Coordinates of C-alpha atoms in Angstrom, one line a residue:
Chain A
M298 CA -12.7 -18.6 16.7
D299 CA -9.5 -20.3 15.9
T300 CA -6.2 -19.7 14.9
L301 CA -5.3 -19.5 11.4
L302 CA -1.3 -18.1 11.9
S303 CA 0.6 -17.9 15.1
V304 CA 4.1 -16.5 14.9
L305 CA 6.7 -16.8 17.9
E306 CA 9.4 -14.4 18.8
L307 CA 10.7 -13.7 14.6
K308 CA 13.6 -12.4 13.7
K309 CA 15.5 -11.2 10.9
T310 CA 18.8 -9.6 10.8
Y311 CA 20.6 -7.8 8.0
E312 CA 24.8 -7.3 8.2
V313 CA 25.8 -3.7 6.6
K314 CA 29.0 -2.9 5.7
K315 CA 30.0 -0.3 7.4
S316 CA 31.5 1.9 4.8
I317 CA 32.6 0.4 1.2
F318 CA 35.8 -0.3 2.4
S319 CA 35.5 -1.2 6.4
S320 CA 35.1 -4.3 7.2
K321 CA 33.2 -3.9 10.4
K322 CA 29.9 -4.7 9.8
D323 CA 26.4 -3.0 11.1
I324 CA 23.9 -5.3 12.9
I325 CA 20.1 -4.2 12.0
R326 CA 17.5 -6.2 13.3
A327 CA 14.8 -5.9 11.0
V328 CA 12.1 -7.7 13.0
D329 CA 13.0 -7.9 16.2
S330 CA 11.5 -11.0 18.0
I331 CA 8.0 -10.3 16.8
S332 CA 4.9 -12.1 17.8
L333 CA 1.3 -12.2 16.7
E334 CA -1.5 -14.2 16.2
L335 CA -4.2 -14.2 13.3
Q336 CA -8.0 -15.6 14.1
R337 CA -9.7 -17.0 10.8
G338 CA -11.1 -14.6 9.0
S339 CA -9.9 -11.6 10.6
T340 CA -7.7 -8.9 9.0
L341 CA -4.7 -8.5 11.4
G342 CA -3.1 -4.7 10.6
I343 CA 0.6 -3.6 10.9
V344 CA 1.1 -0.3 11.2
G345 CA 4.5 1.0 11.1
E346 CA 7.0 3.9 9.4
S347 CA 9.0 3.0 6.5
G348 CA 11.7 1.2 7.7
S349 CA 10.1 0.0 10.8
G350 CA 10.6 -3.9 9.0
K351 CA 6.8 -4.1 8.2
S352 CA 7.4 -5.2 4.7
T353 CA 10.0 -7.7 6.6
L354 CA 7.8 -9.0 8.5
A355 CA 5.1 -9.7 6.1
R356 CA 7.6 -11.5 3.9
C357 CA 8.8 -13.4 7.0
I358 CA 5.7 -14.9 8.0
L359 CA 5.3 -16.4 4.6
F360 CA 9.0 -17.7 3.9
L361 CA 9.8 -15.3 1.0
E362 CA 12.4 -14.2 3.4
R363 CA 14.0 -17.2 6.1
P364 CA 13.9 -15.6 9.5
D365 CA 17.1 -15.9 11.2
G366 CA 15.0 -17.3 14.7
G367 CA 11.3 -17.9 15.7
K368 CA 8.6 -19.7 15.0
V369 CA 5.9 -19.6 12.3
F370 CA 2.7 -21.8 12.9
F371 CA 0.0 -21.7 9.9
E372 CA -2.9 -24.3 10.7
N373 CA -1.2 -25.7 13.4
K374 CA 2.0 -26.9 11.3
D375 CA 5.7 -25.2 12.1
L376 CA 7.1 -23.1 8.6
M377 CA 10.5 -23.7 9.8
T378 CA 10.5 -27.5 9.6
L379 CA 8.9 -27.8 5.8
K380 CA 10.8 -29.5 2.9
K381 CA 10.8 -27.0 0.1
N382 CA 7.5 -29.3 -1.9
E383 CA 5.2 -29.6 1.4
M384 CA 6.0 -25.6 1.4
R385 CA 5.2 -25.2 -2.0
T386 CA 2.1 -26.7 -1.7
L387 CA 1.6 -24.9 1.4
R388 CA 1.7 -21.8 -0.8
K389 CA -1.5 -22.1 -2.9
D390 CA -2.9 -21.3 1.0
M391 CA -0.7 -18.6 1.4
Q392 CA -0.2 -15.4 -1.2
I393 CA 1.0 -11.9 -1.1
I394 CA -0.2 -8.7 -2.8
F395 CA 3.0 -5.6 -2.7
Q396 CA 2.3 -2.3 -3.5
D397 CA 3.5 -1.7 -6.2
P398 CA 1.0 -2.9 -9.3
Y399 CA 3.5 -1.9 -12.1
S400 CA 6.2 -4.1 -11.1
S401 CA 4.8 -7.1 -9.9
L402 CA 2.9 -8.0 -12.4
N403 CA 5.0 -9.6 -15.2
P404 CA 4.6 -7.0 -18.3
R405 CA 5.0 -9.6 -20.6
K406 CA 1.8 -11.8 -19.5
R407 CA -2.1 -11.1 -20.5
V408 CA -4.0 -11.3 -18.0
L409 CA -5.1 -14.5 -18.6
E410 CA -1.8 -15.9 -18.0
T411 CA -1.1 -14.0 -15.0
I412 CA -4.2 -14.7 -13.5
G413 CA -4.2 -18.5 -14.2
E414 CA -0.6 -19.2 -13.6
P415 CA -1.5 -20.2 -10.4
L416 CA -4.7 -21.8 -10.8
L417 CA -2.6 -24.5 -13.4
F418 CA 0.6 -24.7 -10.8
H419 CA -2.0 -25.9 -7.8
G420 CA -4.1 -28.1 -9.7
Y421 CA -7.0 -25.9 -9.5
S422 CA -7.8 -26.2 -13.2
K423 CA -7.4 -28.3 -16.7
K424 CA -6.1 -26.1 -19.5
D425 CA -9.7 -26.2 -21.3
D426 CA -11.8 -24.7 -18.5
L427 CA -9.4 -21.7 -17.6
I428 CA -10.6 -19.6 -18.9
S429 CA -14.2 -19.9 -17.9
K430 CA -12.2 -19.8 -14.3
V431 CA -10.4 -16.5 -15.0
K432 CA -13.6 -14.6 -15.8
D433 CA -15.3 -15.5 -12.6
I434 CA -12.1 -14.6 -10.7
L435 CA -12.1 -10.8 -12.7
K436 CA -15.9 -10.5 -12.2
D437 CA -15.3 -11.2 -8.7
I438 CA -12.1 -8.1 -8.9
G439 CA -14.9 -5.7 -10.9
L440 CA -13.4 -6.4 -14.9
N441 CA -15.0 -7.3 -17.1
E442 CA -14.3 -10.0 -20.1
D443 CA -12.6 -7.4 -22.2
F444 CA -9.3 -7.6 -19.9
L445 CA -8.6 -11.2 -20.1
N446 CA -5.9 -10.8 -23.4
K447 CA -4.5 -6.8 -21.8
Y448 CA -1.4 -6.6 -21.3
P449 CA -0.5 -4.9 -18.1
H450 CA 0.6 -2.1 -20.2
E451 CA -2.3 -1.2 -21.2
M452 CA -4.4 -0.7 -17.9
S453 CA -3.9 1.8 -15.1
G454 CA -2.5 1.8 -11.7
G455 CA -5.8 0.6 -10.4
Q456 CA -6.9 -2.1 -12.9
R457 CA -2.9 -3.4 -12.2
Q458 CA -4.0 -3.5 -9.1
R459 CA -7.2 -5.2 -9.1
V460 CA -5.3 -8.2 -11.2
A461 CA -3.0 -8.9 -8.8
I462 CA -5.5 -9.0 -5.6
G463 CA -6.8 -11.8 -8.7
R464 CA -4.3 -13.4 -8.5
A465 CA -3.9 -13.7 -5.6
I466 CA -7.3 -15.0 -4.7
A467 CA -7.3 -17.5 -7.3
T468 CA -6.5 -20.0 -5.8
N469 CA -8.5 -19.5 -2.8
P470 CA -5.9 -18.8 0.6
K471 CA -6.6 -18.8 3.5
L472 CA -4.7 -15.8 4.3
I473 CA -3.3 -13.2 2.5
V474 CA -0.7 -11.2 3.0
A475 CA -0.7 -6.9 1.4
D476 CA 2.1 -5.0 1.9
E477 CA 1.2 -1.1 1.2
P478 CA -1.4 -2.6 -1.4
V479 CA -3.1 0.9 -1.8
S480 CA -0.5 3.2 -1.1
S481 CA 1.0 4.0 -5.0
L482 CA -2.6 4.4 -6.4
D483 CA -4.6 7.9 -6.4
V484 CA -6.9 8.3 -4.2
S485 CA -10.6 8.0 -5.3
I486 CA -9.0 4.1 -6.9
Q487 CA -7.1 3.7 -2.7
A488 CA -11.2 3.4 -1.9
Q489 CA -12.1 1.1 -4.5
I490 CA -9.7 -1.4 -3.9
V491 CA -10.2 -0.9 -0.2
N492 CA -13.7 -2.0 -0.7
L493 CA -13.0 -4.8 -3.2
F494 CA -10.7 -6.2 0.2
L495 CA -13.6 -5.9 1.9
D496 CA -15.9 -7.7 -0.6
I497 CA -12.8 -10.6 -0.7
K498 CA -13.0 -10.7 2.6
E499 CA -16.7 -11.1 3.2
K500 CA -17.3 -13.6 0.1
R501 CA -14.6 -15.8 0.6
K502 CA -13.6 -15.7 4.2
I503 CA -10.0 -15.0 3.6
S504 CA -8.1 -13.6 6.7
I505 CA -6.0 -10.7 5.6
I506 CA -2.5 -9.3 6.4
F507 CA -3.1 -5.4 6.2
V508 CA 0.9 -4.0 6.2
S509 CA 0.2 0.0 5.6
H510 CA 1.7 3.5 6.9
D511 CA -1.6 5.1 7.0
L512 CA -3.6 5.0 10.1
N513 CA -6.9 5.5 8.6
I514 CA -6.5 2.7 6.0
V515 CA -5.8 0.4 8.4
R516 CA -8.0 1.6 10.9
F517 CA -10.9 1.0 8.4
I518 CA -10.6 -2.6 7.2
S519 CA -8.4 -3.9 10.3
D520 CA -9.7 -6.1 13.4
E521 CA -6.9 -5.8 15.3
I522 CA -3.5 -4.1 14.7
I523 CA -0.1 -4.2 15.8
V524 CA 1.9 -1.0 15.9
I525 CA 6.1 -1.1 15.5
Y526 CA 9.1 0.7 15.9
K527 CA 12.3 -0.5 14.9
G528 CA 11.6 -4.1 14.5
K529 CA 9.5 -4.1 17.5
V530 CA 5.8 -4.7 18.5
V531 CA 5.4 -1.3 20.0
E532 CA 1.8 -1.7 21.4
S533 CA -1.1 -3.9 19.8
G534 CA -4.8 -4.7 20.4
K535 CA -8.3 -4.6 18.8
T536 CA -8.3 -1.7 16.3
E537 CA -11.3 0.7 18.2
E538 CA -9.6 0.0 21.9
V539 CA -6.0 1.1 20.1
F540 CA -7.5 3.9 18.6
Y541 CA -9.3 4.8 21.6
N542 CA -7.0 4.7 24.3
P543 CA -3.4 4.5 22.5
L544 CA -0.9 3.9 25.1
H545 CA 2.4 3.8 23.9
P546 CA 3.8 7.6 23.3
Y547 CA 4.9 7.2 19.9
T548 CA 1.0 5.5 18.8
K549 CA 0.0 8.6 20.4
M550 CA 1.8 11.1 18.3
L551 CA 0.6 8.9 15.0
I552 CA -2.8 9.0 15.7
E553 CA -2.1 12.5 16.7
S554 CA -0.7 13.5 13.5
V555 CA -3.8 12.5 11.3
K556 CA -6.6 14.0 13.7
A557 CA -5.0 17.1 13.7
D558 CA -6.3 20.0 12.1
F559 CA -3.6 21.8 12.5
I560 CA 0.2 21.7 11.9
K561 CA 1.8 21.1 15.4
K562 CA 5.9 21.5 15.2
E563 CA 7.5 18.7 15.9
P564 CA 10.8 18.4 17.5
I565 CA 13.6 17.5 14.6
L566 CA 15.5 14.8 16.2
N567 CA 18.6 12.2 14.9
D568 CA 17.8 9.0 16.6
N569 CA 21.2 6.5 16.8
Q570 CA 21.5 3.2 17.8
H571 CA 21.7 3.2 21.8
E572 CA 21.3 1.6 24.9
G573 CA 17.6 0.6 26.4
C574 CA 13.5 1.8 25.1
A575 CA 14.0 2.0 20.6
Y576 CA 11.4 5.2 21.1
Y577 CA 13.6 7.0 23.7
P578 CA 15.4 9.6 21.6
R579 CA 11.9 10.5 19.9
C580 CA 9.7 9.9 23.3
N581 CA 8.2 13.2 24.9
I582 CA 7.8 11.3 28.2
K583 CA 10.6 9.1 28.3
R584 CA 12.6 9.0 32.2
E585 CA 15.7 7.5 33.4
I586 CA 14.5 3.4 33.7
C587 CA 13.8 4.1 29.9
K588 CA 17.9 4.2 29.2
K589 CA 18.4 0.8 30.8
G590 CA 16.7 -1.8 29.2
S591 CA 14.3 -2.6 26.4
P592 CA 10.5 -2.4 27.9
S593 CA 8.4 -5.8 26.9
L594 CA 5.1 -6.0 25.7
T595 CA 2.6 -6.4 28.5
G596 CA -1.1 -6.6 28.8
D597 CA -4.0 -8.8 28.1
K598 CA -5.6 -10.2 24.8
I599 CA -7.6 -6.8 23.7
H600 CA -4.4 -4.3 24.8
K601 CA -0.6 -4.2 24.8
V602 CA 2.2 -1.8 25.3
A603 CA 5.7 -2.1 25.3
C604 CA 6.6 1.0 27.5
F605 CA 7.9 1.6 31.2
V606 CA 6.3 4.6 31.8
F607 CA 2.7 4.9 30.1
N608 CA 0.9 4.3 33.2
Q609 CA 3.1 6.6 35.2
P610 CA 2.0 10.1 35.8
F611 CA 3.9 13.1 34.5
Chain B
M300 CA -3.0 42.8 -11.0
E301 CA -1.7 44.4 -7.1
G302 CA -2.2 41.7 -4.3
Y303 CA -1.2 38.6 -6.3
I304 CA 2.5 37.2 -6.4
I305 CA 1.8 35.4 -9.8
E306 CA -1.6 34.8 -12.3
I307 CA -1.8 32.4 -15.1
S308 CA -4.0 32.9 -17.7
N309 CA -4.9 30.9 -20.2
L310 CA -2.4 28.6 -20.3
Y311 CA -2.0 25.4 -22.4
T312 CA 0.6 22.9 -22.8
S313 CA 0.6 19.6 -24.7
F314 CA 3.4 17.1 -25.6
F315 CA 3.4 15.9 -29.2
I316 CA 4.4 12.2 -29.5
D317 CA 4.4 10.9 -32.8
T318 CA 1.3 12.5 -34.3
Q319 CA -0.5 12.5 -31.9
V320 CA -0.9 15.8 -29.5
I321 CA -1.8 14.7 -25.8
P322 CA -2.8 18.2 -24.3
V323 CA -1.6 18.1 -20.6
I324 CA -2.8 21.1 -19.3
N325 CA -5.8 22.7 -20.5
D326 CA -7.2 26.2 -20.6
L327 CA -5.8 26.7 -16.9
N328 CA -5.9 30.1 -14.8
L329 CA -5.3 30.7 -11.5
R330 CA -3.8 33.3 -9.4
I331 CA -1.5 32.9 -6.0
K332 CA -2.2 35.9 -3.3
K333 CA 1.1 37.2 -1.7
G334 CA 1.9 35.7 1.5
K335 CA -0.6 32.6 0.8
V336 CA -0.8 28.9 0.2
L337 CA -2.5 28.3 -3.1
G338 CA -2.6 23.9 -2.6
L339 CA -3.2 22.2 -6.1
I340 CA -4.5 18.8 -5.6
G341 CA -4.9 16.4 -8.4
E342 CA -4.5 12.1 -9.2
S343 CA -1.8 11.2 -11.3
G344 CA -1.8 12.7 -15.0
S345 CA -4.1 15.4 -13.4
G346 CA -1.4 18.3 -15.0
K347 CA -0.2 19.3 -11.5
T348 CA 3.3 18.7 -12.1
M349 CA 3.0 20.2 -15.6
T350 CA 1.5 23.4 -14.2
A351 CA 4.6 23.9 -11.3
L352 CA 7.3 23.0 -14.6
S353 CA 5.1 24.9 -17.2
I354 CA 5.0 28.1 -14.8
L355 CA 9.1 27.6 -15.0
R356 CA 9.8 27.0 -18.1
L357 CA 10.9 22.9 -17.2
V358 CA 8.7 21.3 -19.4
P359 CA 10.8 18.2 -20.4
S360 CA 10.2 17.6 -24.3
P361 CA 8.5 16.4 -25.9
G362 CA 6.1 18.7 -23.9
K363 CA 5.6 22.3 -24.8
I364 CA 3.6 25.1 -23.6
I365 CA 1.1 26.3 -26.6
S366 CA -0.1 29.5 -25.6
G367 CA -0.9 31.5 -22.0
R368 CA 0.9 34.0 -19.7
V369 CA 2.1 33.6 -17.2
C370 CA 2.6 36.5 -14.3
F371 CA 5.4 36.9 -12.2
E372 CA 6.1 39.8 -10.4
G373 CA 4.6 42.1 -13.4
K374 CA 6.7 39.9 -16.0
D375 CA 5.2 37.5 -18.4
L376 CA 7.3 34.2 -18.0
L377 CA 6.5 33.0 -21.2
S378 CA 8.0 36.0 -22.8
L379 CA 11.1 36.0 -21.2
T380 CA 14.4 35.3 -22.8
N381 CA 16.5 32.1 -22.0
R382 CA 19.0 34.0 -19.7
E383 CA 16.0 36.4 -18.1
M384 CA 14.9 33.1 -17.6
E385 CA 17.6 31.8 -15.8
S386 CA 17.8 35.0 -13.5
I387 CA 14.0 33.8 -11.9
R388 CA 14.4 30.2 -11.1
G389 CA 15.9 29.2 -8.1
N390 CA 16.4 33.5 -7.8
R391 CA 12.5 34.5 -7.6
I392 CA 11.1 31.0 -7.6
G393 CA 12.1 28.5 -5.6
M394 CA 11.6 24.6 -6.1
I395 CA 11.4 22.1 -4.1
F396 CA 10.9 18.4 -5.9
Q397 CA 9.1 15.3 -4.7
E398 CA 11.8 13.0 -4.0
P399 CA 14.6 14.0 -2.2
M400 CA 16.4 10.8 -2.4
T401 CA 17.2 12.0 -6.6
A402 CA 16.6 15.2 -6.4
L403 CA 20.6 16.8 -4.8
N404 CA 23.7 15.3 -6.8
P405 CA 25.1 12.7 -4.7
V406 CA 28.7 13.6 -5.1
I407 CA 28.9 17.1 -4.0
R408 CA 28.6 17.9 -0.3
V409 CA 25.4 19.4 1.0
G410 CA 26.6 23.0 1.6
E411 CA 28.3 23.2 -1.5
Q412 CA 25.2 22.5 -3.3
I413 CA 23.6 25.0 -0.6
S414 CA 26.3 27.8 -2.2
E415 CA 26.1 27.0 -6.0
T416 CA 22.6 28.8 -6.0
L417 CA 23.9 31.4 -4.0
I418 CA 27.0 32.1 -6.3
T419 CA 25.1 31.8 -9.0
H420 CA 22.1 34.2 -8.6
K421 CA 24.1 36.6 -5.9
G422 CA 27.3 37.0 -7.3
L423 CA 28.6 36.4 -3.8
S424 CA 32.2 34.7 -2.8
K425 CA 33.1 31.7 -1.5
K426 CA 33.7 33.3 2.0
E427 CA 30.2 35.0 2.0
V428 CA 27.9 32.2 0.8
R429 CA 29.5 29.3 3.8
E430 CA 28.1 32.2 6.0
I431 CA 25.0 32.2 4.6
S432 CA 25.1 28.5 3.8
L433 CA 25.5 27.5 7.4
E434 CA 22.8 30.0 8.8
L435 CA 20.1 28.2 6.2
L436 CA 21.1 24.9 7.3
K437 CA 20.4 26.4 11.1
K438 CA 16.8 28.2 9.7
V439 CA 16.0 24.9 8.2
G440 CA 16.6 23.1 11.6
F441 CA 20.1 21.5 11.9
E442 CA 21.7 22.3 14.7
D443 CA 25.2 21.1 13.8
P444 CA 25.1 23.2 10.6
G445 CA 29.0 22.6 10.3
K446 CA 28.8 19.3 10.0
R447 CA 26.0 19.0 7.8
Y448 CA 28.0 21.4 5.7
I449 CA 30.1 18.9 5.0
Q450 CA 28.3 15.8 4.5
Y451 CA 26.6 14.1 1.2
P452 CA 23.3 12.8 0.6
H453 CA 24.0 9.5 1.2
Q454 CA 24.9 10.5 5.0
L455 CA 21.5 12.0 5.6
S456 CA 18.1 10.5 5.9
G457 CA 15.0 11.7 3.6
G458 CA 13.6 13.8 6.1
Q459 CA 17.2 16.0 6.4
R460 CA 17.2 15.5 2.7
Q461 CA 14.1 17.7 2.1
R462 CA 15.5 19.9 4.3
V463 CA 18.6 20.4 2.8
L464 CA 16.5 21.0 -0.8
I465 CA 14.4 23.6 1.3
A466 CA 17.4 25.5 2.1
I467 CA 18.8 25.4 -1.4
A468 CA 15.3 26.4 -2.1
I469 CA 15.0 29.8 -0.4
S470 CA 18.6 30.6 -0.3
C471 CA 17.9 33.6 -2.4
N472 CA 15.2 34.5 -0.5
P473 CA 11.9 33.8 -3.6
S474 CA 8.7 35.4 -3.6
L475 CA 7.1 32.1 -4.4
L476 CA 8.0 28.9 -3.4
I477 CA 6.8 25.2 -5.6
A478 CA 6.5 22.8 -3.2
D479 CA 5.4 19.3 -5.5
E480 CA 4.8 16.5 -3.7
P481 CA 7.2 17.5 -0.8
T482 CA 6.3 14.8 1.9
T483 CA 5.1 12.0 -0.2
A484 CA 8.5 10.0 0.4
L485 CA 8.2 10.8 4.0
D486 CA 6.9 9.3 7.2
V487 CA 3.8 10.5 9.1
A488 CA 6.2 12.5 11.6
T489 CA 8.7 13.8 9.0
E490 CA 5.8 15.0 7.1
A491 CA 4.7 16.7 9.9
Q492 CA 8.1 18.5 10.6
I493 CA 8.4 19.2 7.1
L494 CA 5.1 20.9 6.6
S495 CA 5.3 23.0 10.4
L496 CA 9.2 24.6 9.0
L497 CA 7.5 25.0 5.5
K498 CA 4.9 26.7 7.2
E499 CA 7.3 28.7 9.4
L500 CA 9.1 30.2 6.7
I501 CA 6.3 31.4 4.8
E502 CA 5.6 33.3 7.4
T503 CA 8.6 34.2 8.7
Q504 CA 9.8 34.9 4.9
N505 CA 7.2 36.6 3.4
M506 CA 7.2 34.1 0.9
S507 CA 3.6 32.5 -1.1
M508 CA 4.3 28.8 -2.3
L509 CA 2.2 26.8 -4.4
F510 CA 2.3 23.5 -2.2
I511 CA 1.3 20.4 -4.8
T512 CA 0.1 17.2 -3.2
H513 CA -3.2 14.3 -4.1
N514 CA -3.3 14.3 0.1
L515 CA -6.5 16.2 0.9
N516 CA -5.9 15.7 4.4
I517 CA -2.8 17.8 4.4
M518 CA -4.0 20.3 2.5
K519 CA -7.1 20.6 5.6
R520 CA -4.8 21.9 7.4
F521 CA -2.1 23.8 5.5
G522 CA -3.4 25.5 2.6
D523 CA -5.5 29.0 2.6
H524 CA -7.1 28.2 -1.1
I525 CA -7.6 24.8 -3.1
G526 CA -7.4 23.8 -6.0
I527 CA -8.9 20.8 -8.0
M528 CA -7.1 19.7 -10.8
Y529 CA -8.2 16.4 -13.2
A530 CA -7.4 15.5 -16.7
G531 CA -5.2 18.6 -17.2
R532 CA -8.1 20.8 -15.7
L533 CA -8.9 23.3 -12.6
L534 CA -12.1 21.9 -11.4
E535 CA -12.8 23.9 -8.8
M536 CA -10.8 26.6 -6.8
A537 CA -11.6 28.1 -3.5
P538 CA -10.7 29.1 0.1
V539 CA -9.8 26.5 2.0
V540 CA -12.0 26.3 4.7
D541 CA -15.1 27.0 2.1
F542 CA -14.2 24.2 0.0
F543 CA -14.1 21.5 2.9
N544 CA -17.4 23.0 4.3
E545 CA -18.8 22.3 0.9
P546 CA -17.3 20.9 -1.6
L547 CA -19.2 22.2 -5.1
H548 CA -17.5 20.4 -7.5
P549 CA -18.8 16.0 -8.0
Y550 CA -15.2 15.0 -8.5
S551 CA -14.6 16.7 -5.2
K552 CA -17.7 15.9 -3.0
G553 CA -16.2 12.4 -4.1
L554 CA -12.6 12.8 -3.2
I555 CA -13.8 14.3 0.0
D556 CA -15.9 11.0 0.6
S557 CA -13.6 8.8 -0.5
I558 CA -11.0 9.9 2.1
F559 CA -10.5 7.8 5.2
T560 CA -11.1 9.8 7.7
L561 CA -10.9 8.7 11.2
R562 CA -15.2 7.6 11.6
P563 CA -15.5 4.0 12.1
N564 CA -19.2 2.0 12.0
E565 CA -19.2 2.5 7.7
K566 CA -19.0 -0.6 6.5
R567 CA -17.8 0.8 3.2
L568 CA -16.5 3.5 1.3
K569 CA -17.8 5.9 -0.9
V570 CA -16.7 5.7 -4.0
I571 CA -15.7 7.8 -7.2
P572 CA -17.0 5.0 -9.6
G573 CA -14.8 4.3 -12.8
F574 CA -10.5 5.3 -13.7
V575 CA -8.7 8.2 -13.9
P576 CA -9.1 8.6 -18.2
R577 CA -5.5 8.9 -20.4
L578 CA -5.0 12.2 -21.8
S579 CA -4.8 10.3 -24.7
E580 CA -8.5 9.4 -24.6
L581 CA -9.9 12.1 -22.8
P582 CA -14.2 12.2 -23.5
E583 CA -15.7 14.7 -25.1
G584 CA -17.4 17.5 -23.0
C585 CA -16.6 17.1 -19.3
K586 CA -13.9 15.3 -18.6
F587 CA -15.2 13.5 -15.7
H588 CA -18.8 13.5 -16.8
P589 CA -18.4 9.2 -17.5
R590 CA -17.8 8.9 -13.7
C591 CA -20.0 11.8 -12.6
N592 CA -23.6 11.1 -10.9
Y593 CA -24.9 14.0 -11.8
A594 CA -24.0 13.9 -15.6
M595 CA -26.2 15.5 -18.1
D596 CA -26.8 15.3 -21.3
I597 CA -24.8 19.0 -22.1
C598 CA -22.2 17.2 -19.4
K599 CA -21.2 15.0 -22.7
K600 CA -21.2 17.7 -25.7
D601 CA -19.9 20.9 -24.4
E602 CA -17.1 21.3 -21.7
P603 CA -18.2 23.8 -18.5
P604 CA -15.8 27.2 -18.7
M605 CA -14.8 28.1 -15.9
Q606 CA -17.3 30.0 -13.8
D607 CA -16.8 32.9 -11.3
L608 CA -19.0 32.1 -7.9
G609 CA -17.8 35.2 -6.4
N610 CA -16.5 34.8 -2.7
E611 CA -13.1 33.7 -4.4
R612 CA -14.8 30.9 -5.3
W613 CA -14.5 29.3 -9.3
I614 CA -15.8 26.2 -10.9
R615 CA -16.0 24.3 -13.9
C616 CA -19.5 22.6 -13.5
Y617 CA -22.9 23.4 -15.4
L618 CA -24.7 22.4 -12.2
F619 CA -23.8 26.2 -11.0

């Protein structure tokens, strides 16, 4: 298998004013030196809680937001060095699906225009045979031809998300980044959309980066996962390996919290910024060493973890 | 009846839009035992939030409660005057809303928002109220209630705000707590905190609870009874353990199959086909029949009534 995408020490920081009146600024490291690789045809799940930087990471990978540092190689092309028009032609190979199909579709465009637009823009189709192309795509996303002339407000959330997926696959991309694509949908519809992802992946051999806070979905759909916490990767590896043998205390906590049949008493903590490991305030196996520095990601191809003490006995 | 904190019978609520009448709750019957938690599960538009709002008589215009009875502590809430109803809301029935970001007033300090309820319902002085408010903040897990008391909502995280809302909801020692998706906007870890807090409060304060969620996984570990809503109707009601051991309604089965449990080696998820119907375009007969694998002829014509199967199980389906 060959590598489709590799990300090297990607960084993105935001400056936030401490208060409306002060000139002091806090620096928030939304993405803090994240590296990852995506093999052609495989699915990478990115897991993290809200504010962990997973959406920022997704957007930076596609250069929807320009990273502050690091490199992104897509088919061995360095995206940092590409010119605007080169980037634009490359866009047809990398598409995104957003979380909220209510706001990501243009309310004044019919399905035909929404799905047809990227086809025309990237020269995949002429006006004359646009309709038949869009019809083919509709078939793939499980909608019938009646939907061609519908507006977003005439569709349910699940149908809209199907259209958003249709638009993303229209140009036959090599990579799709899906940012929480099912979390705003109803339970019975979530399963349908996840199955649709699996179908598309099989049929079109598209690589997918699947961002979600829902561990169960990520486990179901991904070949590999990375777990991020406060902008850093704390654990990564083959999905089943990470699930059967989680090493980082944060991953363990996440997996236990979805597995448990009872409610565990969780300590309530305020984690402010501090030196050392970002997870220190919430960690249940912390030691003195964790206060001092930030652990780096170590391990082999199958499983990596960023923790000083994961393998030490209590 | 003895032993129940609230009994809803034959409740109908509709929305009147232009000339259309859209029923959002249709013939709802449910009751909650004292000290127990009823989890109400449903997809968006199934009427679970409207059930909560109907109990509190807060159905927003152009919606209206048409008929039914809501018996709470021996009174029919639907026949009370507005003044009487006000003395129940926030006092005997506490409410926690979904969005902790919007449910608090952004320009009023946290402490004052807790005090407000107490001053309104208990007629206490500001000084007395301060003591109780600090006590409440402690009860919901804040280590430094004095500091929190003078903070504004924007200085708190989502989980902390939700805890403040819980403090407000329990401030008058209500006998019934209604929580509408209290953890949906929160992370897994924070969710676990809030749920364990709620569970503890129910046990120590002897409260009953109506817990509204779309997340079946939560109910597995949380509730005593479970009610499944679909298109404004209750389709199934059962004790939680029995429900997960043996779901009866085809919709319930479909829901349980389609949640992502940690079971590997399955290529595809089982799904319920079709879409959730719009309330303005509901099918004839059983509202679930277009998506049901077991649909019979009668399901297309007549809507099944709610049947009592014994052992606290009710179902709205012709298969039984």
